[in-house]
Amino acid sequence: MSKTPDSGKAEDDQPSTVEQYLVKDPERFALNMARMIEQAGKAASAWAEPREKGDVRDHVAEPVVDMVKTFSKLSEYWLADPQRALEAQTRLFSGYMTVWANAIQRTSNAAQDTEDAVKPERGDKRFLDPEWGRNAFFDFLKQAYLVTSRWAADLVEHAEGLDEHTRHKAGFYVKQVSNAISPSNFILTNPELFRETVASNGENLVRGMKMLAEDIAAGKGDLKLRQADYSPFEIGRNIATTPGKVVGRSDVAEIIQYEPATETVLKRPLLICPPWINKFYILDLNPQKSFIRWAVEQGHTVFVISWVNPDERHGTKSWEAYIREGLQYGLDTVEKATGERDVNAIGYCVGGTLLAAALALMAQEGDDRIKSATFFTTQVDFTYAGDLKVFVDEEQVAAVEKSMSEKGYLDGTKMATAFNMLRSGDLIWPYVVNNYMRGKDPLPFDLLYWNADSTRMAAANHSFYLRNCYLENNLSQGTMELAGRTVSLGDITIPVYNLASKEDHIAPALSVFLGSKYFGGTVEYVMAGSGHIAGVVNPPASNKYQYWTGGTPTGDFSQWIANATDHPGSWWPHWQGWIEAKDNTRVPARKPGKHMKTLGDAPGTYVKVRV
């Protein structure tokens, strides 16, 4: 018997016992099944009621149709040639035969020498329970599932003649289906769930159905999957707590100025443009993780744009509106508050894409207030965009636009679901199992609290973004039209600090690297360890991960990595050194409200509007 942890085999030789899977108290079990059905009825009611009232309209058919079309193209390749189809079927059958032979062998004395037909990937936590290897039934299910899912993934990889977008979608959909049908997701095929259900006489299912009903009600008819215990957190009390004042408010943004923490500050203020897909406080989760607080402590006068959570009133707010009423309004506010025109700017994710487009427009209009630009995990070229590109083609964008036209915005739950699907094995199914089958409350976690605090997307803004960036890639090609002008990234000649994250699935490091060549000035490309969030929110005190620096970001990406220098820890001090090298002039610290009326304490009011 294989004893490697990745195989899911037992670390000991204790035999599996049937008794642990037998109900001990049939009457109590039956009563709990009745209670579970009652709670399931409440869940069904929470789902049906808003639909009966017309508050919710389902558009489930659209993504399903796209998946079916994609799989049809994949099937067409394999079925077009009988020999090819036979070879594919033979590979699957051969895998099943190996699994079957292993199952037979495990009942003999040679069981100790049996090797799995296929092993889980390193880091796969679904099959860690010893019973996945110790019990012949569960071992068979595990291996049959892994054989099937690997075979399906290989069908996509080896399908010649598929265009890249279709191949990308097919691989993504196969992964979603594979994650969904894993035996770890079902009570009777997951030994841990089976044992817990028997041991509690089904009480776990009662709790789980109750939580499911609550989460559907919280989503107003859609499932709002809880990934953490959100109750301990309150914005402004123990999350987003860096002291500051709201010093400006427009229809789309509040501008927050933070209290200084040093006697002198850099002459150039710092304006941060976060994404509007989630709230700005990813950069201010708590004092230990806060980039905003750290920047204040380094002597920056920090201003942050806190985007509105849009509703029907904001449906026609376009990208130009977000530039004029958000970014440029922020620059106006910085100048009023500090008297300074020269500003350092940061853009994060789509906030960075907006910043890049704004800089190109401002270059043509003669607005030169931003003297350096830093981009956190930002794409300006979408040729090699991440898995979000799966959701973007003409048919899907048209469907999203049709959905948004009904209310003037896209529900925040739709974007949250899309982002969760990018890592469904980590962000969906473990919580489905833990919450609704084990009946256990998830643990408090500030990052997942933020992740669940999604915002709506204004219709005009979101449509412009999908079409001009993901669908048509107009920004990098110099064909994006803003304010009656055709803008070009080549007009951006200020210094750029371009941060990517090595394991980013939203803005892949390759995509960020290739986007660097379109700017007209010098670009400092830095690649952080970890992913889209952890790679950015990595305070020096944590002493985690690493970052890479190298030469000019041109040529082959893999060659750049091979020649890059690996630095342990956080990239934050490196960025601070880059900023100070541009201008390290210091002036007396600036207090919010000294030159203008304040509108309340940080983190403001816009951030507290929930979906």
XYZ file of C-alpha atoms in Angstrom:
611
model
C 0.000 0.000 0.000
C 1.316 3.449 -0.910
C 1.830 5.583 2.178
C 2.559 8.975 0.649
C 0.281 11.718 2.037
C -0.702 12.823 -1.494
C -2.186 9.434 -2.279
C -4.781 9.690 0.444
C -3.602 6.342 1.865
C -3.606 5.669 5.563
C -0.540 6.463 7.608
C -1.277 3.386 9.712
C -2.497 -0.095 9.002
C -5.658 0.056 11.068
C -8.433 -1.730 9.169
C -11.595 0.097 8.190
C -14.612 -0.932 10.255
C -18.184 -1.166 9.020
C -19.627 -0.151 12.407
C -18.578 3.482 12.011
C -20.932 3.783 9.046
C -23.998 2.262 10.741
C -26.755 4.378 12.296
C -26.916 3.758 16.055
C -30.218 5.498 16.826
C -32.674 5.028 13.927
C -35.480 6.975 15.621
C -33.343 10.036 16.268
C -31.872 9.791 12.797
C -35.354 9.684 11.247
C -36.438 12.689 13.322
C -33.425 14.672 12.157
C -34.134 13.732 8.547
C -37.611 15.203 8.988
C -36.112 18.358 10.507
C -33.644 18.553 7.631
C -36.497 18.345 5.116
C -38.268 21.149 6.988
C -35.188 23.357 6.725
C -34.775 22.387 3.073
C -38.322 23.615 2.521
C -37.372 26.972 4.026
C -34.376 27.106 1.692
C -36.637 26.377 -1.279
C -39.045 29.087 -0.134
C -36.217 31.617 0.226
C -35.223 30.796 -3.350
C -38.749 30.800 -4.844
C -40.347 33.805 -3.113
C -38.321 36.598 -4.783
C -38.865 34.893 -8.142
C -42.595 34.723 -7.623
C -42.587 38.441 -6.801
C -40.509 39.218 -9.879
C -37.594 40.571 -7.848
C -35.214 37.976 -9.298
C -34.948 36.838 -12.892
C -32.778 33.847 -13.633
C -30.302 33.894 -16.465
C -28.965 30.412 -15.751
C -29.563 29.225 -19.300
C -26.991 31.605 -20.800
C -23.830 30.208 -19.124
C -25.151 26.659 -19.475
C -25.742 27.194 -23.194
C -22.201 28.525 -23.578
C -20.797 25.499 -21.754
C -22.795 23.120 -23.956
C -21.607 24.902 -27.105
C -18.016 24.723 -25.915
C -18.222 21.012 -25.091
C -19.884 20.416 -28.470
C -16.864 21.875 -30.243
C -14.584 19.697 -28.130
C -16.673 16.574 -28.866
C -16.675 17.394 -32.558
C -12.890 17.061 -32.675
C -12.773 13.706 -30.901
C -15.767 12.166 -32.691
C -14.794 13.358 -36.168
C -12.195 10.598 -36.426
C -13.372 7.110 -35.279
C -9.792 6.002 -34.644
C -9.120 9.046 -32.474
C -12.349 8.520 -30.546
C -11.531 4.850 -29.991
C -8.065 5.688 -28.684
C -9.541 8.210 -26.235
C -12.114 5.714 -24.997
C -9.425 3.057 -24.687
C -7.312 5.324 -22.477
C -10.263 5.893 -20.163
C -11.177 2.188 -20.131
C -7.555 1.273 -19.397
C -7.539 3.612 -16.427
C -10.756 2.085 -15.101
C -9.342 -1.408 -15.505
C -6.283 -0.424 -13.478
C -8.532 0.946 -10.738
C -10.638 -2.244 -10.830
C -7.536 -4.461 -10.678
C -6.261 -2.464 -7.707
C -9.585 -2.903 -5.939
C -9.441 -6.676 -6.480
C -5.824 -6.822 -5.345
C -6.597 -4.853 -2.185
C -8.787 -7.699 -0.992
C -5.825 -10.066 -1.179
C -2.692 -10.358 0.925
C -0.785 -8.279 -1.609
C -2.715 -5.162 -0.657
C 0.334 -3.573 0.931
C 2.045 -3.396 -2.473
C -0.848 -1.822 -4.370
C -0.098 1.488 -6.087
C -2.889 3.914 -6.989
C -3.709 4.217 -10.670
C -3.461 7.965 -10.233
C -2.645 10.124 -7.218
C -4.103 13.471 -6.163
C -2.044 16.505 -7.017
C 0.232 17.831 -4.308
C -1.748 20.160 -2.075
C -5.112 18.541 -2.839
C -6.791 18.456 0.582
C -9.947 16.602 -0.455
C -8.606 13.091 0.120
C -6.571 13.429 3.307
C -8.877 11.330 5.485
C -7.243 7.903 6.021
C -10.403 6.100 4.880
C -9.821 7.276 1.302
C -6.969 4.789 1.201
C -7.888 2.349 3.952
C -11.446 1.547 2.856
C -11.668 -0.274 -0.484
C -15.004 1.354 -1.405
C -13.832 4.936 -0.883
C -10.438 4.201 -2.407
C -12.170 2.921 -5.539
C -14.350 6.045 -5.776
C -11.356 8.322 -5.329
C -9.251 6.626 -7.995
C -12.124 6.346 -10.489
C -12.854 10.046 -10.049
C -9.208 11.068 -10.492
C -8.825 8.896 -13.590
C -11.950 10.425 -15.128
C -11.089 14.037 -14.328
C -7.505 13.686 -15.609
C -8.790 12.024 -18.772
C -11.263 14.854 -19.378
C -8.541 17.471 -18.881
C -6.326 15.601 -21.361
C -9.116 15.685 -23.940
C -8.969 19.466 -23.853
C -5.187 19.660 -23.869
C -4.776 17.344 -26.861
C -7.672 18.610 -28.986
C -5.954 19.991 -32.073
C -7.580 22.679 -34.169
C -9.494 24.375 -31.358
C -9.073 28.134 -31.264
C -7.387 29.296 -28.069
C -10.478 30.957 -26.614
C -12.544 27.781 -27.038
C -9.728 25.680 -25.571
C -9.463 28.074 -22.618
C -13.214 27.865 -21.998
C -13.280 24.091 -22.394
C -10.472 23.634 -19.875
C -12.180 25.988 -17.440
C -15.569 24.271 -17.747
C -14.042 20.813 -17.417
C -12.352 21.957 -14.217
C -15.641 23.335 -12.859
C -17.500 20.094 -13.606
C -14.662 17.998 -12.187
C -14.608 20.014 -8.975
C -18.381 19.769 -8.665
C -18.669 15.993 -9.077
C -15.820 15.093 -6.723
C -16.878 12.293 -4.346
C -15.617 14.499 -1.519
C -18.681 16.714 -2.065
C -21.326 14.092 -1.241
C -22.303 12.478 2.023
C -22.445 8.847 0.913
C -19.167 9.063 -1.027
C -17.106 11.021 1.497
C -16.060 8.883 4.464
C -15.602 11.862 6.774
C -19.061 13.256 5.973
C -20.578 9.773 6.209
C -19.084 9.192 9.681
C -20.103 12.617 10.976
C -23.665 12.138 9.722
C -23.944 8.746 11.409
C -22.250 9.887 14.619
C -24.576 12.891 15.004
C -27.644 11.003 13.764
C -28.006 13.558 10.982
C -27.904 16.682 13.139
C -25.142 18.061 10.925
C -27.566 18.024 7.986
C -30.208 19.890 9.975
C -27.689 22.624 10.801
C -26.464 22.644 7.216
C -29.933 23.072 5.705
C -30.645 25.862 8.186
C -27.474 27.652 7.077
C -28.395 27.101 3.432
C -31.800 28.729 3.971
C -30.140 31.658 5.743
C -27.597 32.141 2.966
C -30.224 32.090 0.211
C -32.278 34.614 2.174
C -29.140 36.763 2.631
C -28.618 36.623 -1.135
C -32.243 37.691 -1.707
C -32.996 34.565 -3.663
C -29.482 33.674 -4.780
C -27.029 31.672 -2.713
C -24.614 34.003 -0.930
C -22.041 31.459 0.108
C -20.539 32.357 3.469
C -16.793 31.805 3.533
C -16.169 33.111 7.029
C -17.900 34.144 10.209
C -18.557 37.790 9.382
C -20.137 38.748 12.719
C -16.913 39.788 14.538
C -16.097 42.428 11.903
C -17.370 45.972 11.625
C -16.017 48.497 9.159
C -14.473 51.389 11.031
C -14.337 49.505 14.343
C -11.907 46.633 13.801
C -11.437 46.714 10.029
C -10.450 49.735 7.893
C -9.358 51.601 11.014
C -6.478 53.834 9.892
C -7.377 57.333 11.184
C -8.422 59.859 8.569
C -11.151 62.139 7.239
C -13.422 62.217 4.212
C -12.347 65.407 2.434
C -14.373 65.091 -0.758
C -17.472 63.409 -2.131
C -18.767 63.087 -5.702
C -21.500 60.940 -7.215
C -19.061 58.054 -7.718
C -16.354 58.490 -5.073
C -15.419 59.674 -1.614
C -11.869 60.941 -1.153
C -10.241 60.015 2.153
C -7.166 61.760 3.564
C -5.327 59.922 6.330
C -3.822 61.435 9.470
C -0.017 61.754 9.358
C 2.135 59.535 11.569
C 5.418 61.399 11.081
C 6.520 64.993 11.741
C 7.569 65.463 8.126
C 6.108 63.940 4.985
C 7.092 63.553 1.366
C 6.247 66.671 -0.589
C 4.359 64.684 -3.201
C 1.066 63.325 -1.837
C 0.006 59.770 -2.725
C -3.391 59.089 -4.361
C -4.569 55.455 -4.429
C -7.130 54.301 -7.012
C -8.441 50.883 -5.876
C -10.712 48.578 -7.888
C -14.453 49.178 -7.607
C -15.275 45.452 -7.851
C -14.644 45.188 -4.091
C -14.229 47.814 -1.393
C -10.994 49.808 -1.029
C -10.100 48.457 2.412
C -8.250 45.427 1.055
C -5.366 47.888 1.552
C -6.483 48.623 5.135
C -7.747 45.341 6.595
C -6.141 45.782 10.006
C -3.138 47.650 11.432
C -0.789 44.706 10.817
C -1.785 44.164 7.155
C -2.582 47.736 6.119
C -0.583 49.097 3.197
C -2.276 52.451 3.796
C -1.119 52.633 7.423
C 2.387 51.491 6.431
C 2.582 54.151 3.694
C 1.500 56.808 6.194
C 4.226 55.615 8.554
C 6.808 55.984 5.758
C 5.885 59.654 5.397
C 3.291 59.663 2.640
C 0.278 61.971 2.747
C -2.147 59.269 1.649
C -5.418 59.895 -0.166
C -7.669 57.010 -1.228
C -10.626 56.877 -3.597
C -13.539 55.019 -1.986
C -15.874 54.120 -4.863
C -19.641 54.278 -4.522
C -21.624 51.036 -4.464
C -23.727 51.939 -7.523
C -27.471 51.587 -7.890
C -30.044 52.601 -10.520
C -28.865 56.230 -10.383
C -25.384 55.306 -11.613
C -26.343 53.145 -14.594
C -25.068 55.657 -17.172
C -21.819 56.467 -15.348
C -19.168 55.599 -17.917
C -15.412 55.148 -17.692
C -15.042 58.815 -18.504
C -17.298 59.618 -15.537
C -15.138 57.446 -13.275
C -12.067 59.319 -14.531
C -13.598 62.796 -14.201
C -15.622 62.277 -11.000
C -13.227 59.798 -9.405
C -9.585 60.098 -10.377
C -9.409 63.706 -11.515
C -11.770 64.760 -8.747
C -9.335 63.053 -6.386
C -6.445 65.044 -7.854
C -8.449 68.271 -7.450
C -9.147 67.356 -3.829
C -5.475 66.557 -3.137
C -4.493 69.953 -4.517
C -7.091 71.759 -2.357
C -6.068 69.841 0.751
C -2.283 70.182 0.354
C -1.618 72.932 -2.180
C 0.426 70.408 -4.196
C -0.117 69.722 -7.902
C 2.554 67.026 -8.226
C 1.222 63.655 -7.069
C 2.333 60.006 -6.935
C -0.499 57.646 -7.919
C -1.246 53.962 -7.347
C -3.809 51.860 -9.209
C -4.826 48.345 -8.141
C -6.277 45.784 -10.595
C -9.096 47.400 -12.618
C -8.356 50.623 -10.713
C -4.918 50.443 -12.293
C -6.397 49.885 -15.750
C -8.558 52.981 -15.231
C -5.498 54.899 -14.040
C -3.544 53.902 -17.152
C -6.393 54.967 -19.461
C -6.767 58.221 -17.509
C -3.046 58.958 -17.779
C -3.189 58.443 -21.547
C -6.175 60.811 -21.785
C -4.620 63.364 -19.434
C -1.402 63.356 -21.481
C -3.392 64.520 -24.513
C -5.293 67.083 -22.438
C -2.162 68.527 -20.856
C -2.946 67.392 -17.295
C 0.481 66.460 -15.896
C -0.275 66.386 -12.167
C 0.607 62.688 -11.745
C 4.411 62.435 -11.711
C 4.801 58.689 -11.081
C 2.415 55.760 -11.483
C 2.456 52.474 -9.598
C 0.314 49.590 -10.793
C -0.606 46.683 -8.513
C -1.453 43.494 -10.479
C -2.840 45.571 -13.337
C -3.462 44.560 -16.928
C -3.286 47.075 -19.757
C -2.949 44.399 -22.428
C -5.450 41.544 -22.301
C -3.954 39.137 -24.842
C -2.990 36.707 -22.071
C -5.588 37.718 -19.504
C -6.473 35.178 -16.832
C -9.450 32.857 -16.488
C -11.899 35.779 -16.323
C -11.489 35.868 -20.098
C -13.550 32.673 -20.156
C -16.617 34.784 -19.436
C -15.949 37.280 -22.218
C -17.015 36.818 -25.810
C -19.616 38.672 -27.858
C -22.516 36.441 -26.837
C -21.675 36.494 -23.131
C -21.018 40.239 -23.018
C -24.322 40.878 -24.806
C -26.081 38.697 -22.219
C -24.478 40.627 -19.337
C -25.467 43.927 -20.941
C -29.051 42.721 -21.323
C -29.110 41.710 -17.659
C -27.669 45.065 -16.556
C -30.160 47.028 -18.643
C -32.993 45.867 -16.399
C -31.670 47.669 -13.291
C -28.763 49.775 -14.486
C -26.204 47.615 -12.721
C -24.866 44.091 -12.344
C -25.530 42.481 -8.969
C -22.407 42.143 -6.873
C -23.136 38.464 -6.268
C -22.629 37.787 -9.996
C -19.069 39.118 -9.974
C -18.357 37.461 -6.624
C -19.467 34.107 -8.042
C -17.316 34.580 -11.136
C -14.233 35.320 -9.025
C -14.949 32.368 -6.739
C -15.241 30.084 -9.776
C -11.669 30.942 -10.751
C -10.632 28.894 -7.709
C -13.749 26.823 -7.075
C -11.699 24.042 -5.488
C -10.611 26.497 -2.781
C -13.373 29.115 -2.636
C -16.609 27.206 -3.297
C -16.698 23.467 -2.629
C -14.809 23.360 0.691
C -17.359 25.818 2.076
C -20.313 23.949 0.584
C -19.093 20.809 2.352
C -18.200 22.534 5.619
C -21.332 24.691 5.854
C -24.201 22.718 4.362
C -23.107 19.113 4.930
C -21.006 19.246 8.068
C -23.182 22.015 9.448
C -20.198 23.905 10.813
C -19.823 27.660 10.930
C -16.736 28.912 9.074
C -14.087 30.696 11.127
C -13.677 34.487 11.276
C -11.246 35.768 8.634
C -10.903 39.440 7.707
C -9.737 38.758 4.152
C -12.773 36.583 3.409
C -15.021 39.179 5.056
C -13.674 41.675 2.502
C -14.016 39.110 -0.291
C -17.724 38.753 0.497
C -18.214 42.537 0.654
C -18.729 42.837 -3.089
C -20.133 45.830 -4.957
C -22.519 46.244 -7.853
C -21.205 47.214 -11.297
C -22.647 50.313 -12.993
C -23.956 49.220 -16.402
C -22.176 51.719 -18.667
C -18.903 51.419 -16.762
C -18.881 47.618 -16.753
C -19.913 47.301 -20.407
C -17.097 49.659 -21.453
C -14.578 47.665 -19.437
C -15.627 44.263 -20.795
C -15.688 45.396 -24.404
C -12.679 47.712 -24.542
C -10.357 45.603 -22.396
C -11.219 41.891 -22.373
C -13.106 41.649 -25.667
C -11.370 44.099 -28.014
C -8.106 44.885 -26.151
C -8.363 48.511 -27.277
C -6.214 50.100 -24.578
C -2.914 48.463 -25.515
C -3.684 48.695 -29.231
C -4.148 52.455 -29.068
C -7.779 52.323 -30.214
C -9.652 53.102 -26.959
C -11.868 56.169 -27.281
C -12.355 58.414 -24.258
C -13.847 61.918 -24.187
C -13.809 62.072 -27.981
C -10.127 61.188 -28.155
C -8.293 58.032 -29.151
C -5.819 57.405 -26.353
C -2.418 55.732 -26.421
C -0.358 54.276 -23.584
C 2.695 55.464 -25.461
C 1.829 58.994 -24.369
C 2.488 57.997 -20.740
C 6.120 59.037 -20.260
C 6.225 59.302 -16.458
C 8.100 56.592 -14.458
C 6.058 53.421 -13.888
C 6.407 50.800 -11.134
C 4.605 47.726 -12.485
C 3.955 45.050 -9.821
C 2.810 41.547 -10.786
C 2.231 38.453 -8.637
C 3.712 35.121 -9.651
C 0.604 33.012 -8.971
C -2.007 35.596 -9.957
C -5.015 34.023 -11.694
C -6.752 37.354 -12.386
C -3.881 39.447 -13.774
C -1.262 36.839 -14.708
C 2.358 37.874 -14.288
C 2.975 37.213 -17.999
C 0.121 39.555 -18.938
C 1.437 42.333 -16.704
C 4.960 41.792 -18.073
C 3.837 42.060 -21.699
C 1.781 45.149 -20.921
C 4.921 46.952 -19.741
C 6.160 47.523 -23.284
C 3.256 49.788 -24.210
C 4.162 52.610 -21.821
C 6.174 55.472 -23.278
C 8.544 55.902 -20.325
C 10.752 53.782 -18.088
C 9.111 50.796 -16.395
C 10.292 49.023 -13.240
C 8.732 45.558 -13.452
C 8.628 43.661 -10.139
C 7.141 40.220 -9.591
C 5.951 39.368 -6.081
C 5.419 35.878 -4.732
C 1.924 34.453 -4.136
C -1.282 35.672 -5.801
C -3.529 38.614 -6.623
C -4.153 39.595 -2.987
C -1.440 38.008 -0.839
C 1.257 39.097 -3.285
C 0.198 42.722 -2.820
C -0.872 42.721 0.832
C 2.430 41.463 2.205
C 3.735 43.701 5.012
C 7.467 43.546 5.751
C 6.891 42.442 9.355
C 5.318 39.195 8.120
C 8.587 38.143 6.496
C 6.642 36.082 3.919
C 7.105 35.240 0.257
C 9.628 37.039 -1.925
C 9.872 39.288 -4.957
C 11.960 39.403 -8.102
C 13.614 42.342 -9.830
C 15.484 42.348 -13.102
C 16.237 44.305 -16.204
C 13.931 46.062 -18.619
C 10.685 44.051 -19.062
C 11.178 43.188 -22.702
C 11.727 40.000 -24.677
C 10.938 36.538 -23.370
C 9.225 36.422 -19.969
C 10.793 33.116 -18.927
C 14.225 34.519 -19.755
C 13.511 37.594 -17.629
C 12.606 35.327 -14.703
C 15.737 33.237 -15.218
C 17.921 36.341 -14.981
C 15.942 38.080 -12.219
C 17.215 38.590 -8.680
C 15.251 36.882 -5.896
C 14.722 38.992 -2.766
C 13.206 37.477 0.412
C 10.230 39.146 2.066
C 8.040 42.060 1.081
C 8.435 44.298 -1.963
C 7.049 47.308 -0.022
C 10.459 48.733 1.038
C 11.710 48.315 -2.544
C 8.779 50.392 -3.793
C 9.430 53.015 -1.100
C 13.024 53.296 -2.287
C 11.810 53.687 -5.877
C 9.413 56.478 -4.856
C 12.023 58.357 -2.829
C 14.511 58.102 -5.697
C 12.088 60.175 -7.799
C 11.640 62.916 -5.182
C 12.395 62.623 -1.464
C 11.775 66.265 -0.572
C 10.094 66.506 2.841
C 7.712 69.109 4.254
C 5.861 69.480 7.574
C 3.101 66.900 8.057
C -0.359 67.823 6.764
C -3.468 67.410 8.891
C -6.771 66.601 7.150
C -9.177 69.525 7.214
C -6.588 72.259 7.629
C -7.458 73.884 4.306
C -10.933 72.521 3.635
C -14.063 71.253 5.363
C -14.151 67.565 6.196
C -17.221 65.393 5.629
C -16.748 62.797 8.354
C -14.292 60.237 9.649
C -12.583 57.532 7.621
C -13.513 55.070 6.227
C -16.479 57.191 5.099
C -20.048 56.308 4.163
C -19.780 54.831 0.648
C -17.807 51.856 1.924
C -20.595 50.896 4.324
C -23.275 50.457 1.657
C -23.783 46.709 1.272
C -25.125 44.792 -1.720
